[in-house]
PDB file of C-alpha atoms in Angstrom:
ATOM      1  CA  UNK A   1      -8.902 -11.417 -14.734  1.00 87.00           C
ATOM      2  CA  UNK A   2      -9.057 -11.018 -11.232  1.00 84.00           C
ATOM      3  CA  UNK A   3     -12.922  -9.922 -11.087  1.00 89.00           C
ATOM      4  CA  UNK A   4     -13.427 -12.906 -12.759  1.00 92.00           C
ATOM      5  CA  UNK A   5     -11.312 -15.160 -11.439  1.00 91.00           C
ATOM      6  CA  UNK A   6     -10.047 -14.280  -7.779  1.00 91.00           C
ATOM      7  CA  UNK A   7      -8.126 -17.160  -7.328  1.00 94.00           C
ATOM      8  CA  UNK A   8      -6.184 -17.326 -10.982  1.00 97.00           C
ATOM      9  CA  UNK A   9      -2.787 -18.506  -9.828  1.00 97.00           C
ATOM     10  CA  UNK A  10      -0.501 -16.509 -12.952  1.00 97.00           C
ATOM     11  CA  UNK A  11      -2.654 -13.321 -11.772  1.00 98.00           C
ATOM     12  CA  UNK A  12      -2.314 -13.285  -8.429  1.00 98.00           C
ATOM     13  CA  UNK A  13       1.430 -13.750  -8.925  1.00 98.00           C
ATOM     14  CA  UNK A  14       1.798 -10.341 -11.036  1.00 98.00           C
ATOM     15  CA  UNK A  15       0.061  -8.592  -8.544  1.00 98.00           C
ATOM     16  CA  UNK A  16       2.080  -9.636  -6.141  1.00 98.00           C
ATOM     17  CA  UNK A  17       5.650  -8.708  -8.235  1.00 98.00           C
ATOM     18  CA  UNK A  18       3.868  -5.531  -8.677  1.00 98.00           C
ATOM     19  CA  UNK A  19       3.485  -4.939  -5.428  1.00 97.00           C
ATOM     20  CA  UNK A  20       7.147  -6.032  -4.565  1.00 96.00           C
ATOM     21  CA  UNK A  21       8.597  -4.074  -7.421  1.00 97.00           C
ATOM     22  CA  UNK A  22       6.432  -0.786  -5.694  1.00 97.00           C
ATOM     23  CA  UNK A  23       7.993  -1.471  -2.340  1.00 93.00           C
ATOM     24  CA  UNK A  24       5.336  -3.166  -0.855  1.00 93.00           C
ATOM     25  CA  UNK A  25       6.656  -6.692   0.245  1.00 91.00           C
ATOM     26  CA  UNK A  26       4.068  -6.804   2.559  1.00 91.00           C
ATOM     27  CA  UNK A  27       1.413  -6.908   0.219  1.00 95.00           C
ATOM     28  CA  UNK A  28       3.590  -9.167  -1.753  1.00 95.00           C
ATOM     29  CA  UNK A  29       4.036 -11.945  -0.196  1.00 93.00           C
ATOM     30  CA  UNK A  30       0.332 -12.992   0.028  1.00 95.00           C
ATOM     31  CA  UNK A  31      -0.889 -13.045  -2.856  1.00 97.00           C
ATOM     32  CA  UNK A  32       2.412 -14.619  -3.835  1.00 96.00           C
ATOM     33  CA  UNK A  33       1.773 -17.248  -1.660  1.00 95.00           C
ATOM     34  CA  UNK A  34      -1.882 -17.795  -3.044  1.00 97.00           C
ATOM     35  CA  UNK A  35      -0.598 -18.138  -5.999  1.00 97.00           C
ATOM     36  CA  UNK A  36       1.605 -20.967  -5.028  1.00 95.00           C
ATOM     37  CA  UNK A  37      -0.969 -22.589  -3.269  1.00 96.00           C
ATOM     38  CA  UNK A  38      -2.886 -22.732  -7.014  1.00 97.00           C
ATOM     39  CA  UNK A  39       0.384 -24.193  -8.687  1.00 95.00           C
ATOM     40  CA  UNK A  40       3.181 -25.415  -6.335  1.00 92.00           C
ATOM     41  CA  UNK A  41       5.474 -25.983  -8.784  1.00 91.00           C
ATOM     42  CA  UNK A  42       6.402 -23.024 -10.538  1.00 94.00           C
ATOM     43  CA  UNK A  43       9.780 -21.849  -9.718  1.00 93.00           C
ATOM     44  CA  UNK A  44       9.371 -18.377 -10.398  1.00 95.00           C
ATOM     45  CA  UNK A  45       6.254 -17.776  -8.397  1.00 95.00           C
ATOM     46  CA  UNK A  46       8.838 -19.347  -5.286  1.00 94.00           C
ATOM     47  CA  UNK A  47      11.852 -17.101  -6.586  1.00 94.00           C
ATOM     48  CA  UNK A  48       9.577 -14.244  -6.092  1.00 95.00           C
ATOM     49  CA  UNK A  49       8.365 -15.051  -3.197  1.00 94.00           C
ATOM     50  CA  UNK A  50      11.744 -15.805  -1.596  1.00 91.00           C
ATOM     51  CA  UNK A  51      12.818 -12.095  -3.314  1.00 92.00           C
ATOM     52  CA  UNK A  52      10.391 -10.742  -1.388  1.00 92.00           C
ATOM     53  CA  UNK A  53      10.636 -11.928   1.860  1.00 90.00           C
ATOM     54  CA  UNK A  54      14.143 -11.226   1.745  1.00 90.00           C
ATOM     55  CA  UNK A  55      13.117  -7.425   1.075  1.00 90.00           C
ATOM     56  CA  UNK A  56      10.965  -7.932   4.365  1.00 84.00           C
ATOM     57  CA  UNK A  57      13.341  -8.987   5.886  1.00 84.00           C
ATOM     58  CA  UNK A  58      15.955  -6.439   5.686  1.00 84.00           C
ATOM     59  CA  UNK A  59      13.289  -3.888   6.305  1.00 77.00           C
ATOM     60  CA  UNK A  60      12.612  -4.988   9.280  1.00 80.00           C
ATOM     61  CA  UNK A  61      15.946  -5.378   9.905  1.00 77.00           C
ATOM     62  CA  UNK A  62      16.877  -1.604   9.113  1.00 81.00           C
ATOM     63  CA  UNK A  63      13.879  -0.473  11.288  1.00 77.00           C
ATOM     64  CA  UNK A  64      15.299  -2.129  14.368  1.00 76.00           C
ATOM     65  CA  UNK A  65      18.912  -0.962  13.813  1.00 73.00           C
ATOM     66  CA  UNK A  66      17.543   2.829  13.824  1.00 79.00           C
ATOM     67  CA  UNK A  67      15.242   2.119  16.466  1.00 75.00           C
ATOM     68  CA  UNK A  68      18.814   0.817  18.652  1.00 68.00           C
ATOM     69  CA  UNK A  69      20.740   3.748  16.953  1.00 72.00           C
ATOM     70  CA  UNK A  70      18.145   6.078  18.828  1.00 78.00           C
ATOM     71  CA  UNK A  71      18.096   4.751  21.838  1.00 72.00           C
ATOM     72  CA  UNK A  72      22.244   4.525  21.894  1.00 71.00           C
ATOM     73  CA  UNK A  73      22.227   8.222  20.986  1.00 77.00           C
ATOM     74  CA  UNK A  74      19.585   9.156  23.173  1.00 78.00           C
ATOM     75  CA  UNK A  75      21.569   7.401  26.124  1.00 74.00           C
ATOM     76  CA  UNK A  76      25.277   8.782  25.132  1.00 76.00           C
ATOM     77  CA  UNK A  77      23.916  12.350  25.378  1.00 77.00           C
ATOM     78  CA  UNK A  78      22.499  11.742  28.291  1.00 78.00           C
ATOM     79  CA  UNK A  79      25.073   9.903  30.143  1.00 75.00           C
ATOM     80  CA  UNK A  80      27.704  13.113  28.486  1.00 77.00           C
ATOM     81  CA  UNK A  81      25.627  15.886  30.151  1.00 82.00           C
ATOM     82  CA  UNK A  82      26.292  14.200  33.768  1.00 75.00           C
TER      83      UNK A  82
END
């Protein structure tokens, strides 16, 4: 469908729940949203969307609390060996 129609708004939108449902939010969320911009009002092409970004989200959101876990363990073993 795809090949033949790059823009077809239910296609892109399985692609892009695919690609959530396979971890890959980023992926996800544009051709989500390129979907919606084909048919704005279809509610589960903006429930999936939201879904996603909210996976995003707390991605991101884990990465930075190990990145500040790191960096508090790397400083309490250095301030413990003074």
């Amino acid at each position: 469908v795809i090949a033949h129609d790059p823009e077809q708004p239910d296609a892109l939108h399985l692609l892009g729940v695919l690609a959530f449902q396979a971890g890959r939010s980023d992926l996800a969320i544009p051709l989500i949203r390129r979907a919606i911009s084909h048919r704005p009002n279809a509610p589960s092409y903006r429930l999936n969307l939201g879904n996603a970004l909210l996976a995003l989200d707390q991605d991101e959101m884990e990465a930075r609390a190990e990145s500040v876990f790191r960096d508090l363990a790397s400083w309490t073993a250095t301030a413990l060996a003074r």
